[in-house]
Amino acid sequence: MALPPPVLAQTAGAAGAATRGAGRAPVTVNFVNADLEAVTRAFAAMLNRPIAVDPRVKGTITVYSEQPQSVAQAYQTYLSALRGLGFAVIETGGLLKVVPEAEAKLQTSTVSVGDVGRRGDVIITQIFTLRHENPNNLVAVLRPLITGNNTINASPGNNSLVITDYAENLQRLAKIIAALDQPTASDVEVIPLEHLVAADVAAMVQRLADGTPTVAVPGAAVGGSTTVLADARTNSLIVRSSNAARVAAVRAVVAKLDRPALGGGVPGAPGMWVVHLKNADAAKLASVLRAAFAATGGSGSSAGGSGSSSLPAAATTPTAAPAIGATGTTSGSSQATAPLSASAQPSTGGFIQADPATNSLIITAPEPLYRQLRAMIEQLDSRRAQVYIESMIVEVAGGDAADFGFEWLGTLNGNGSTALQGLQSLTTGAAPNIVSVNSSLASGTVTLGDGLSLGIVRTIDGVKSLAAVLRLLQSRSQTNIVSTPNLITLDNEEAKIVVGENVPFITGQYTNTVSGTSNPFQTIERKDVGITLRIKPQIGENGAIRMQIYQEQSAVKSTTAAGTSNAGPSTTKRSIENIVTVDDGQILVLGGLIEDTYTTTLSKVPLLGDIPFVGALFRSESRERKRTNLMVFLRPIVLRDAEAQARLTMDRYDEIRARQIGTQPVPSFVLPIEKSPVLPPAVPGQPVPIAPFEPPASAPAPKAPLMTPVPPPATPE
C-alpha cells in the first residue's frame, strides 16, 4: 500500500535532487496504483526541481522498490513506469514536463551532437554525423529499432542522421551506427603483372572474386563487393574490396595465372596472338598499328589504307544507266542496287593481320612487343560517340504582279466594210491578244485570260467582234517551305540522306534501221533531285563538333526554257558546302539567300502612248516583284552512351506514334475502313490503343521538334 504523499515528500527532501543524489541518503519508494499526479509531485520534491504535468496525463502508476536506492535510481524507475503507460518526461527551458509520448518528439528542447550524454527513459534529439556510410542507407536499417512514436530522418546534405528517441535507446543506436559507419573498401592493392596482359585477365578475375557470371568490360568497374580494374600503362591490376580476405584471394589467383605462356598466346603456334576487338574496325586498326611501328623502327610493314579528310567532291554525280530501248526502263539507280559497302578482305602483310569476319587481329611478335601492342590497342579500341544532326531548310517566297492594258481593232469608215483598217495589240503576256480572242469568239468559245476584262463588241457585216478590251489584273503568291532532314552517324564517319526523286535525263539517242524497221535507242542518265544532306562530324574538346557539310536542294522546273524542249527537264539547284564548328546542342546558320527582284514591262504606241491621261488608251504595262528568303540551319546533338541514344529514339518514336493516333479516320457506317496503321507501343506486349476520333482542335498535339524553326529576316517592301 502506498505511503501518504507528505511522508514521501519529507523523505525526498532528505534525499535531494537526482543530479546530486549520489551524496544523499538512499530512499525507499512504494507507490502501488497511486495517483500519477501525486506521485509526480513526490518525485519533484525528491529532485528538488518542479515537474509540470500535461492535462492529458491522467491515471494511476505503480513505482516501488524493496531495497533502499539512490534518488537517481528511484527517478529512473519512475521514468520507466511512465514509459510503460505511454508517457514521457522532457526538458524544456530547464523545466521538466510529463507529456504523452506522441507529443514528446515535438516539445523536447534537448538536442545532443556527437556522443549520447544522457541515459534513461528521457526523450532527446540526437544528431549523428556519418563519415563513410550514406545516411539514406542507414534509415531503413534503424527505423525498426526506434519507438513507434519517435522519428528518424536523414540529411544527405551534411551526411547526418537526426533521431528523436529515448536516451537509453539512443545509446544502443549509437553503437550500431558506429559499427556500420565504416569504409566500404580496404586499401587499394596494385598487383603488377609480368607475363599476362592486365586487360585480358581483369574480367576473369572480377568474375571469380564476385562469384557471379557477370561479363565485365576490361578497365571498367563491375558491381559487387570487390572491384578489379586494369591499368594498361603499367600492366597492373588494381583491386579494391571491403574484405581483406578477398583481396588476398585475388592476389593468390593472379599469382597462379601470371606465368610464362608456353609457346605464345595460341596453343601450338609460338609467338602468335589473337586479339578480338570490341569497337574498332580490325582492317583499319591493323593498318594504323603497322604504320605506327614502322615509323618508330619496329618490325613489320606499313601497309595502310588511305583516308580522305574531306567529303567526296561530287555530291550529285549522276550514274549513267546502260543503253536501253525507247520504251525500256532500268531496274533502279545504282545507289539502290549497289551494296552498302564492299566486303572487307583479310588484311595481310607484316606482323599484324586483320580478320574482318571475326573483327580480330592476328599478331605475330615476341611477348614484349605484344604487350606494347596490347597497350596501344586498349586505348584505340574504345566505343565512339554518335552525333544526331538536325538540319532545317526554310524558304519563304512571295510575289506580286500587276497588269494594265488597252487593245482595240475595227474599221475606221464605219460603212460596214470587213476590211481591217485599224489594230492595236499591246499584250504583255498576262492574257491573249484581241485577235486570238476574236478567233475564239467566232468559234463559240471566249478566252480572255485572268483578271478583269472590259470590252466593246460591235457587229461588222453581221459578225459580232470584240472592238476594244481593257484588262486589269493583280496577283500575289506566297510560298512557305520547311524541310527538316535528320540523320545520325558515328564520330568521324560520313553520313548521307537523300529525299527526293531519281529523274531520268536523255543523254543521247539514235535510230538504227534494219530491213526497213526503225529501232530507236536512247542513253539515259539518272540524277537525284530533291534534298541531299551529307555530313562528316568530328567531336572535339568540351563538346565542340567540327563538321564537313554538303547540303543541296534541287527541283524539277515546271516550265522548260525556250529551245530546250527536246533536251529533257530543267532543274533548279541550291547547295552549300563548307566546314564549320558548333557546340553540342547549339543551332548554327549555315547560309542562305535573300533575293528581291523587280521587273516592269511597258508596251505602247509611239507618241500616242506618251500623251497624258489619253495615252493610257495606247499603252499596256505590267509590273512584277519577287522576294525569296532561303536559310539553312543545323543543330548537332552528341550521343555518348546507349541511354542517350534510347532516349532520343523513343522521343521520335512517340512523336510519330502520337501523330498516327491523332489522325485516325472518321467512323462511318458506309465506309468499312475505320482504322489507319499505328506503330506498336515501344514496350512489347502492350496493346495498341486506338484513340476515338475527335475534332482536329482537340486532337492530341504532337511533341514539339527539338529545333524550333527560326524565320528568316523580313524583306522590306
XYZ file of C-alpha atoms in Angstrom:
717
model
C 0.000 0.000 0.000
C 1.327 3.435 -0.890
C 2.596 5.661 1.860
C 0.986 9.073 2.321
C 2.492 11.637 -0.040
C 3.605 14.024 2.800
C 5.785 11.313 4.375
C 7.420 10.598 1.000
C 7.885 14.272 0.418
C 9.888 14.533 3.593
C 11.991 11.560 2.602
C 12.532 13.064 -0.796
C 13.561 16.296 0.753
C 16.216 14.489 2.684
C 17.381 12.758 -0.476
C 17.817 15.945 -2.502
C 17.861 16.287 -6.303
C 18.644 13.289 -8.518
C 21.563 15.046 -10.078
C 23.121 15.441 -6.714
C 21.585 12.267 -5.224
C 24.882 10.453 -5.034
C 25.660 12.354 -1.832
C 22.188 11.858 -0.341
C 20.792 9.085 1.797
C 19.012 6.297 -0.064
C 15.256 6.228 -0.256
C 12.608 3.536 -0.470
C 9.531 4.256 -2.584
C 6.322 2.279 -2.549
C 3.566 3.597 -4.846
C 1.006 0.984 -5.834
C -1.811 2.182 -8.069
C -1.249 5.699 -6.771
C -2.470 8.830 -8.496
C 0.012 9.739 -11.204
C -0.053 13.466 -10.460
C 0.561 12.904 -6.719
C 3.486 10.593 -7.442
C 4.936 13.183 -9.817
C 4.800 15.835 -7.079
C 6.621 13.450 -4.741
C 9.444 12.901 -7.234
C 9.615 16.653 -7.859
C 10.327 17.060 -4.165
C 12.984 14.326 -4.327
C 14.731 16.024 -7.264
C 14.223 19.467 -5.827
C 13.010 20.515 -9.311
C 9.488 21.371 -10.480
C 7.789 18.839 -12.772
C 4.763 20.014 -14.802
C 2.079 17.504 -15.752
C 0.239 17.846 -19.060
C -3.572 17.901 -18.628
C -3.794 14.871 -20.888
C -1.649 12.835 -18.478
C -4.051 11.071 -16.093
C -4.365 7.725 -14.353
C -2.572 5.654 -11.746
C 1.032 4.491 -11.568
C 2.992 1.850 -9.666
C 6.550 2.620 -8.544
C 8.143 0.656 -5.720
C 11.440 -0.686 -4.511
C 12.052 -3.388 -1.935
C 15.558 -2.178 -1.086
C 16.802 1.353 -0.453
C 18.237 3.068 -3.531
C 19.582 6.430 -4.567
C 17.299 9.209 -5.738
C 18.689 8.904 -9.259
C 17.843 5.202 -9.353
C 14.359 5.854 -7.981
C 13.843 8.552 -10.611
C 14.853 6.135 -13.382
C 12.300 3.641 -12.028
C 9.674 6.390 -12.183
C 10.590 7.192 -15.819
C 10.348 3.519 -16.791
C 6.878 3.307 -15.226
C 5.779 6.408 -17.181
C 7.081 4.894 -20.412
C 5.019 1.767 -19.781
C 1.913 3.962 -19.505
C 2.667 5.803 -22.766
C 4.011 8.974 -21.139
C 7.473 10.549 -21.181
C 9.423 13.279 -19.402
C 11.012 16.037 -21.460
C 13.045 19.083 -20.518
C 12.230 22.485 -21.995
C 13.928 25.601 -20.716
C 15.082 23.862 -17.520
C 11.546 22.700 -16.699
C 10.634 19.018 -16.597
C 7.288 18.122 -18.166
C 5.294 14.893 -18.277
C 3.566 14.663 -21.682
C 2.118 11.902 -23.892
C 4.835 10.006 -25.697
C 3.493 11.049 -29.128
C 3.981 14.739 -28.191
C 7.442 14.331 -26.699
C 9.301 14.468 -30.020
C 7.662 17.827 -30.800
C 8.187 19.551 -27.455
C 11.620 18.392 -26.322
C 14.342 21.017 -26.481
C 17.265 18.750 -25.618
C 19.495 18.327 -28.661
C 22.754 16.383 -28.464
C 25.530 16.217 -31.068
C 28.236 13.592 -31.025
C 28.196 11.094 -28.170
C 24.934 10.422 -26.347
C 25.497 12.038 -22.934
C 22.127 11.271 -21.377
C 20.785 7.970 -20.137
C 17.464 6.603 -19.046
C 13.949 6.957 -20.418
C 14.213 10.649 -21.314
C 13.336 11.643 -24.878
C 16.002 13.748 -26.577
C 17.061 14.560 -30.133
C 20.441 13.194 -31.175
C 22.398 14.149 -34.316
C 24.818 11.527 -35.664
C 27.366 12.733 -38.240
C 28.458 9.940 -40.586
C 31.882 9.710 -42.191
C 31.584 6.879 -44.664
C 28.053 5.460 -44.958
C 25.159 7.076 -46.805
C 22.521 8.252 -44.267
C 19.675 7.099 -46.522
C 21.018 3.545 -46.350
C 21.003 3.549 -42.537
C 17.449 4.891 -42.236
C 15.999 1.606 -43.477
C 18.184 -0.333 -41.022
C 17.487 1.773 -37.923
C 13.832 2.640 -38.353
C 12.513 -0.710 -36.965
C 14.663 -0.184 -33.826
C 13.059 3.165 -32.915
C 9.968 3.603 -30.771
C 6.815 3.879 -32.832
C 6.001 7.438 -31.716
C 9.540 8.737 -32.379
C 11.297 9.659 -35.598
C 14.457 9.234 -37.657
C 15.420 11.460 -40.592
C 18.376 11.637 -42.966
C 20.168 14.814 -44.021
C 22.140 13.928 -47.190
C 23.499 17.476 -47.450
C 25.797 17.136 -44.420
C 25.680 13.315 -44.284
C 23.895 13.158 -40.922
C 21.084 11.326 -39.117
C 18.604 13.131 -36.854
C 16.942 10.745 -34.365
C 14.439 11.617 -31.616
C 14.005 8.765 -29.109
C 14.643 7.672 -25.535
C 18.204 8.311 -24.372
C 18.703 4.668 -23.396
C 17.699 3.518 -26.900
C 19.936 6.160 -28.463
C 22.884 4.606 -26.627
C 22.179 1.338 -28.413
C 21.658 3.039 -31.792
C 24.971 4.872 -31.394
C 26.811 1.550 -31.169
C 25.022 0.202 -34.232
C 25.796 3.340 -36.249
C 29.447 3.236 -35.219
C 29.693 -0.367 -36.388
C 28.029 0.338 -39.745
C 29.756 3.642 -40.484
C 32.929 2.024 -41.779
C 34.886 2.499 -45.014
C 33.317 0.492 -47.808
C 36.660 -0.692 -49.127
C 40.070 -1.564 -47.833
C 43.284 -0.025 -49.040
C 43.804 -0.234 -52.785
C 46.035 -3.082 -53.831
C 48.125 -2.839 -57.015
C 49.211 -6.173 -58.468
C 51.807 -5.804 -61.254
C 51.787 -8.480 -63.945
C 54.858 -9.904 -65.614
C 53.520 -12.291 -68.231
C 49.787 -11.617 -68.585
C 48.062 -8.592 -70.111
C 46.047 -6.738 -67.492
C 43.109 -6.028 -69.825
C 42.769 -9.732 -70.650
C 42.747 -11.071 -67.101
C 40.763 -8.286 -65.341
C 37.345 -9.544 -66.434
C 38.062 -13.151 -65.412
C 39.440 -12.160 -62.008
C 36.425 -9.918 -61.405
C 34.008 -12.779 -62.029
C 35.994 -15.140 -59.803
C 36.119 -12.603 -56.967
C 32.407 -11.866 -57.038
C 31.265 -15.399 -57.806
C 28.871 -14.109 -60.491
C 28.760 -14.773 -64.255
C 28.653 -11.061 -64.998
C 30.572 -10.174 -68.136
C 32.985 -7.392 -67.248
C 34.493 -4.819 -69.554
C 38.272 -4.521 -69.143
C 39.150 -1.334 -67.383
C 35.628 -0.743 -66.058
C 34.235 -1.276 -62.576
C 31.775 -4.096 -62.081
C 29.155 -4.364 -59.346
C 29.960 -6.376 -56.250
C 31.989 -6.015 -53.075
C 35.253 -6.492 -54.986
C 36.346 -4.223 -57.814
C 39.096 -5.152 -60.255
C 40.429 -2.576 -62.727
C 43.086 -2.867 -65.411
C 45.821 -0.267 -65.857
C 47.183 -0.679 -69.375
C 50.024 1.809 -68.851
C 51.722 -0.160 -66.073
C 50.174 -3.540 -66.965
C 48.807 -3.893 -63.442
C 45.575 -4.901 -61.731
C 44.015 -2.505 -59.235
C 41.975 -4.410 -56.620
C 39.694 -2.859 -54.009
C 37.439 -4.798 -51.642
C 35.627 -4.377 -48.352
C 37.065 -7.688 -47.206
C 40.812 -8.135 -46.817
C 40.424 -11.895 -47.309
C 39.004 -11.286 -50.792
C 41.991 -9.137 -51.704
C 44.320 -11.919 -50.592
C 42.312 -14.447 -52.607
C 42.558 -12.278 -55.707
C 46.298 -11.899 -55.250
C 46.680 -15.680 -54.940
C 44.664 -16.315 -58.118
C 46.667 -13.747 -60.074
C 49.946 -15.262 -58.866
C 48.903 -18.642 -60.224
C 47.836 -17.195 -63.555
C 50.746 -14.818 -64.095
C 53.165 -17.356 -65.517
C 55.023 -17.512 -68.828
C 52.885 -18.837 -71.655
C 54.115 -22.000 -73.308
C 54.767 -21.189 -76.949
C 52.920 -17.868 -77.072
C 49.261 -16.967 -76.960
C 47.937 -19.565 -79.442
C 48.500 -23.223 -78.481
C 50.836 -24.858 -80.947
C 51.733 -21.551 -82.618
C 54.697 -19.944 -80.852
C 54.688 -16.156 -80.837
C 51.168 -15.765 -82.268
C 48.379 -13.886 -80.532
C 44.732 -13.298 -81.368
C 43.054 -10.115 -80.123
C 39.275 -9.795 -80.512
C 38.283 -6.162 -80.923
C 35.144 -4.762 -79.339
C 34.597 -1.470 -81.139
C 37.312 -0.654 -83.670
C 37.488 -1.977 -87.233
C 40.130 -4.692 -87.480
C 41.326 -3.872 -91.003
C 41.738 -0.161 -90.291
C 43.366 -0.701 -86.913
C 45.840 -3.199 -88.375
C 46.980 -0.627 -90.926
C 47.365 2.014 -88.233
C 49.421 -0.244 -85.967
C 51.713 -1.400 -88.770
C 52.313 2.186 -89.842
C 52.939 3.317 -86.245
C 55.543 0.638 -85.532
C 57.169 1.094 -88.934
C 57.564 4.812 -88.217
C 59.204 4.068 -84.854
C 61.555 1.488 -86.303
C 59.513 -1.551 -85.251
C 59.207 -4.665 -87.302
C 56.509 -5.112 -89.824
C 55.423 -3.366 -92.970
C 53.368 -0.222 -93.130
C 50.606 -1.400 -95.329
C 47.939 1.129 -94.860
C 44.741 2.397 -96.067
C 44.357 5.875 -97.369
C 41.814 8.022 -95.642
C 40.081 11.037 -97.022
C 39.852 14.086 -94.805
C 37.051 15.686 -96.719
C 33.827 14.721 -98.358
C 33.965 13.486 -101.949
C 33.746 16.350 -104.366
C 30.681 15.359 -106.326
C 27.578 15.070 -104.220
C 25.191 14.633 -107.086
C 27.334 12.913 -109.673
C 24.881 11.143 -111.938
C 25.176 7.468 -112.627
C 24.722 6.584 -116.256
C 22.354 3.734 -116.924
C 23.082 1.228 -119.667
C 21.664 1.900 -123.092
C 18.080 0.739 -123.347
C 15.271 0.935 -125.804
C 12.982 3.915 -126.108
C 10.307 2.202 -124.043
C 12.619 0.320 -121.710
C 13.403 1.180 -118.078
C 16.188 0.283 -115.708
C 15.626 -1.728 -112.565
C 16.805 1.096 -110.304
C 19.541 3.574 -109.602
C 22.989 2.380 -108.654
C 22.556 3.880 -105.178
C 19.676 1.482 -104.568
C 21.219 -1.621 -106.131
C 24.869 -1.279 -105.061
C 25.921 -2.862 -101.735
C 26.173 -0.580 -98.738
C 29.909 -1.165 -98.532
C 32.285 -3.592 -100.151
C 33.127 -6.650 -98.099
C 36.462 -6.140 -96.398
C 39.168 -8.626 -97.288
C 41.663 -10.009 -94.791
C 44.481 -7.517 -94.266
C 47.759 -9.316 -94.910
C 51.366 -8.317 -94.743
C 53.630 -7.553 -91.824
C 53.384 -8.869 -88.302
C 49.795 -7.643 -87.750
C 46.986 -9.100 -89.824
C 43.248 -8.498 -89.643
C 40.369 -10.935 -89.944
C 37.238 -8.884 -90.856
C 34.910 -11.863 -90.401
C 35.551 -12.011 -86.640
C 36.869 -8.428 -86.321
C 40.094 -9.723 -84.820
C 43.800 -9.002 -85.052
C 46.367 -11.730 -85.513
C 49.729 -10.633 -84.124
C 52.986 -12.456 -84.760
C 55.521 -10.964 -82.376
C 57.545 -11.735 -79.269
C 55.861 -11.213 -75.930
C 57.432 -7.797 -75.087
C 56.324 -6.350 -78.419
C 52.897 -7.924 -77.991
C 52.473 -6.128 -74.669
C 53.266 -2.817 -76.290
C 50.723 -3.525 -78.990
C 48.056 -4.500 -76.464
C 48.557 -1.273 -74.542
C 48.012 0.692 -77.742
C 45.048 -1.459 -78.802
C 43.284 -0.922 -75.467
C 43.474 2.833 -75.961
C 42.289 2.743 -79.572
C 39.591 0.068 -79.197
C 37.056 2.287 -77.439
C 33.419 2.959 -78.140
C 32.923 6.069 -80.232
C 30.175 8.552 -79.611
C 27.467 9.246 -82.181
C 26.098 12.532 -83.453
C 22.430 13.172 -84.210
C 22.127 16.031 -86.690
C 19.019 18.085 -87.318
C 19.015 20.403 -90.293
C 16.283 22.828 -91.236
C 15.820 24.357 -94.682
C 13.421 27.285 -94.546
C 12.232 29.002 -97.729
C 9.763 31.862 -97.659
C 8.964 33.307 -101.100
C 6.378 35.748 -102.322
C 5.496 37.598 -105.490
C 3.269 40.448 -106.617
C 2.239 41.125 -110.218
C 0.061 43.851 -111.770
C -1.058 44.237 -115.420
C -2.863 47.074 -117.169
C -3.511 47.280 -120.924
C -5.898 48.511 -123.636
C -6.380 46.940 -127.096
C -8.756 47.657 -129.954
C -9.466 46.823 -133.606
C -12.097 47.830 -136.191
C -12.841 49.795 -139.336
C -12.365 53.499 -139.462
C -15.006 54.495 -142.084
C -17.954 52.874 -140.284
C -19.617 51.718 -143.514
C -19.669 48.035 -142.547
C -16.640 47.113 -144.595
C -14.920 43.981 -143.413
C -11.503 45.320 -144.344
C -9.344 45.774 -141.286
C -8.169 49.347 -141.194
C -7.017 49.774 -137.535
C -5.479 47.474 -134.910
C -3.731 47.979 -131.529
C -2.413 44.824 -129.814
C -0.200 45.514 -126.767
C -0.485 42.271 -124.847
C 2.137 41.906 -122.085
C 1.679 38.181 -121.651
C -0.973 38.190 -118.919
C -3.775 37.483 -121.414
C -4.249 36.589 -125.112
C -4.316 39.441 -127.613
C -7.512 40.749 -129.140
C -7.001 38.909 -132.437
C -6.890 35.479 -130.735
C -9.897 36.438 -128.608
C -11.964 37.265 -131.733
C -10.904 33.983 -133.326
C -12.137 32.051 -130.299
C -15.307 34.189 -130.245
C -16.092 33.199 -133.818
C -15.779 29.517 -132.879
C -18.149 29.918 -129.944
C -15.617 29.986 -127.119
C -14.224 33.011 -125.370
C -10.764 33.018 -123.779
C -9.898 36.320 -122.133
C -7.349 35.228 -119.508
C -7.145 36.137 -115.829
C -8.232 39.417 -114.289
C -10.939 41.913 -115.132
C -11.645 42.495 -118.851
C -13.908 45.291 -120.056
C -14.685 45.296 -123.782
C -16.833 46.714 -126.549
C -18.492 44.342 -129.005
C -19.533 45.516 -132.464
C -21.348 43.790 -135.293
C -19.483 44.096 -138.534
C -21.177 42.588 -141.598
C -23.357 40.506 -139.293
C -20.436 39.121 -137.322
C -20.013 40.062 -133.685
C -16.441 41.078 -132.942
C -14.609 42.475 -129.950
C -13.787 46.051 -130.886
C -11.929 47.098 -127.729
C -10.865 45.492 -124.471
C -9.401 46.890 -121.218
C -7.573 44.423 -118.935
C -6.831 44.864 -115.219
C -5.002 42.132 -113.228
C -3.175 41.952 -109.912
C -1.907 38.670 -108.483
C 0.006 37.655 -105.341
C 1.696 34.374 -104.449
C 3.141 33.151 -101.156
C 5.316 30.086 -100.568
C 6.469 28.775 -97.181
C 8.508 25.572 -97.234
C 10.247 23.989 -94.257
C 12.251 20.798 -94.723
C 13.962 19.092 -91.782
C 16.186 16.198 -92.862
C 17.705 14.399 -89.841
C 20.338 11.689 -89.611
C 22.702 10.058 -87.130
C 26.261 8.900 -87.655
C 29.338 7.771 -85.784
C 32.002 10.232 -84.795
C 34.284 10.966 -87.763
C 32.156 8.913 -90.162
C 30.335 10.360 -93.159
C 26.541 10.057 -93.423
C 24.181 10.888 -96.262
C 20.444 11.268 -96.643
C 18.595 11.856 -99.924
C 14.895 12.685 -100.018
C 13.504 13.256 -103.489
C 13.183 11.631 -106.884
C 15.535 9.870 -109.264
C 14.782 11.668 -112.529
C 15.933 10.289 -115.910
C 17.736 12.591 -118.356
C 18.298 11.671 -122.005
C 21.978 11.979 -122.869
C 21.854 10.578 -126.395
C 19.638 8.842 -128.906
C 19.891 7.312 -132.329
C 17.821 5.178 -134.662
C 19.103 2.030 -136.336
C 17.216 0.967 -139.439
C 17.418 -2.714 -140.271
C 15.414 -4.172 -143.194
C 13.171 -1.159 -143.220
C 12.440 -1.354 -139.475
C 13.478 1.507 -137.251
C 14.923 0.587 -133.859
C 15.281 3.697 -131.702
C 17.794 3.652 -128.842
C 18.371 6.104 -126.034
C 21.058 6.533 -123.403
C 19.694 7.749 -120.101
C 21.401 9.357 -117.151
C 19.624 9.427 -113.775
C 20.064 12.159 -111.212
C 18.767 12.520 -107.690
C 16.516 15.559 -107.468
C 15.359 16.698 -104.040
C 17.126 17.285 -100.739
C 20.595 15.858 -100.185
C 22.486 16.174 -96.907
C 25.978 14.776 -96.406
C 27.803 15.377 -93.141
C 31.010 14.151 -91.547
C 31.191 15.203 -87.866
C 34.235 15.153 -85.614
C 33.713 15.567 -81.861
C 36.299 17.798 -80.252
C 37.070 19.041 -76.791
C 34.268 20.214 -74.479
C 31.556 19.087 -76.902
C 32.666 21.233 -79.845
C 31.833 19.478 -83.126
C 33.691 20.104 -86.369
C 31.535 19.220 -89.368
C 32.139 18.953 -93.080
C 28.793 19.635 -94.721
C 27.336 19.378 -98.177
C 23.681 20.349 -98.450
C 21.764 20.567 -101.713
C 18.183 21.391 -102.585
C 17.108 20.774 -106.179
C 13.789 20.512 -108.007
C 12.436 19.905 -111.495
C 11.108 23.093 -113.065
C 7.528 23.024 -114.268
C 8.402 25.019 -117.377
C 11.084 24.359 -119.962
C 13.292 27.052 -121.376
C 12.650 28.053 -124.973
C 14.523 25.938 -127.475
C 15.253 23.108 -124.988
C 12.074 21.059 -125.243
C 13.970 18.074 -126.601
C 16.747 18.276 -124.015
C 14.665 16.946 -121.121
C 13.543 18.652 -117.937
C 15.288 21.588 -116.355
C 16.214 21.624 -112.684
C 16.979 24.220 -110.059
C 19.834 23.741 -107.632
C 20.881 25.387 -104.377
C 23.813 23.907 -102.492
C 26.099 24.724 -99.573
C 29.474 23.104 -98.987
C 31.500 24.260 -96.003
C 33.335 23.295 -92.817
C 32.006 24.661 -89.530
C 32.409 24.206 -85.776
C 29.405 24.265 -83.457
C 28.887 23.351 -79.804
C 26.816 20.357 -78.746
C 23.087 21.150 -78.919
C 23.530 24.638 -80.382
C 21.905 25.948 -83.575
C 24.107 27.335 -86.342
C 23.053 29.057 -89.550
C 24.962 27.617 -92.494
C 23.970 30.228 -95.045
C 21.135 31.255 -97.247
C 19.817 33.517 -99.961
C 17.828 36.725 -99.753
C 16.677 37.775 -103.220
C 14.387 40.648 -104.240
C 13.595 41.010 -107.960
C 11.570 43.727 -109.628
C 10.516 43.603 -113.329
C 8.445 46.084 -115.323
C 7.237 45.681 -118.928
C 5.809 48.576 -120.957
C 4.279 48.350 -124.440
C 2.886 51.484 -126.105
C 2.172 53.215 -129.394
C 4.902 55.764 -130.100
C 3.921 59.346 -129.348
C 0.296 58.443 -128.659
C 1.234 56.395 -125.590
C 3.049 59.402 -124.090
C 0.028 61.749 -124.133
C -1.105 62.492 -120.559
C -4.278 60.710 -119.469
C -5.373 59.845 -123.012
C -2.120 57.974 -123.621
C -3.316 55.191 -121.308
C -5.539 54.018 -124.195
C -2.440 53.437 -126.336
C -0.169 51.542 -123.920
C -0.050 48.367 -121.831
C 2.089 47.956 -118.693
C 2.858 45.106 -116.279
C 4.935 45.052 -113.082
C 6.215 42.059 -111.141
C 8.130 41.728 -107.869
C 9.516 38.501 -106.408
C 11.016 38.028 -102.945
C 12.857 34.882 -101.877
C 14.240 34.190 -98.390
C 16.154 30.939 -98.027
C 18.023 29.952 -94.856
C 19.670 26.683 -93.780
C 20.120 25.881 -90.073
C 21.832 22.965 -88.388
C 21.988 21.557 -84.859
C 24.115 18.571 -83.755
C 23.492 16.545 -80.592
C 26.208 14.267 -79.223
C 25.022 10.835 -78.039
C 27.785 9.489 -75.846
C 26.081 6.413 -74.394
C 23.272 3.954 -75.036
C 20.938 5.758 -72.641
C 21.093 8.991 -74.626
C 20.504 7.098 -77.874
C 17.496 5.250 -76.454
C 16.020 8.459 -75.029
C 16.267 10.261 -78.363
C 14.911 7.276 -80.298
C 11.906 6.864 -78.001
C 11.170 10.585 -78.244
C 10.997 10.405 -82.037
C 9.103 7.099 -81.909
C 6.463 8.504 -79.566
C 6.113 11.633 -81.689
C 5.317 9.680 -84.865
C 3.002 7.327 -82.975
C 1.098 10.265 -81.461
C 0.594 11.723 -84.922
C -0.783 8.411 -86.198
C -3.182 8.072 -83.276
C -4.343 11.664 -83.702
C -5.150 11.240 -87.402
C -7.478 8.242 -87.283
C -10.296 8.341 -89.882
C -13.822 9.396 -89.003
C -16.056 6.405 -88.137
C -18.560 5.778 -90.909
C -21.473 3.367 -91.381
C -20.864 3.294 -95.128
C -17.077 3.079 -95.304
C -15.847 -0.074 -93.531
C -12.242 1.087 -93.036
C -12.120 2.987 -89.758
C -8.540 2.459 -88.568
C -5.295 3.593 -90.084
C -1.949 1.929 -89.270
C -0.413 2.788 -85.901
C 3.080 1.915 -84.710
C 3.152 -0.693 -81.945
C 3.991 0.557 -78.448
C 7.634 0.883 -77.565
C 7.239 -1.695 -74.783
C 6.487 -5.144 -76.324
C 3.333 -6.838 -75.150
C 1.240 -3.741 -74.587
C -1.919 -3.385 -76.707
C -2.016 -0.714 -79.366
C -4.548 1.908 -78.240
C -6.661 3.439 -80.975
C -7.923 6.800 -79.832
C -11.516 7.689 -80.807
C -11.899 10.320 -83.443
C -12.006 13.870 -82.166
C -12.177 17.196 -83.962
C -8.778 18.470 -85.052
C -8.900 21.197 -82.403
C -8.934 18.626 -79.588
C -6.682 16.036 -81.213
C -3.547 15.208 -79.199
C -0.814 17.636 -80.092
C 2.449 16.035 -81.206
C 5.659 16.777 -79.396
C 7.485 19.899 -80.380
C 10.584 19.350 -82.507
C 13.959 19.676 -80.890
C 14.761 22.631 -83.096
C 12.235 25.451 -83.279
C 12.046 26.979 -86.787
C 13.770 30.336 -86.973
C 12.116 32.645 -89.555
C 14.451 34.435 -91.956
C 14.702 38.215 -91.756
C 11.808 40.019 -93.409
C 12.427 41.784 -96.690
C 11.309 45.416 -96.638
C 8.519 46.122 -99.037
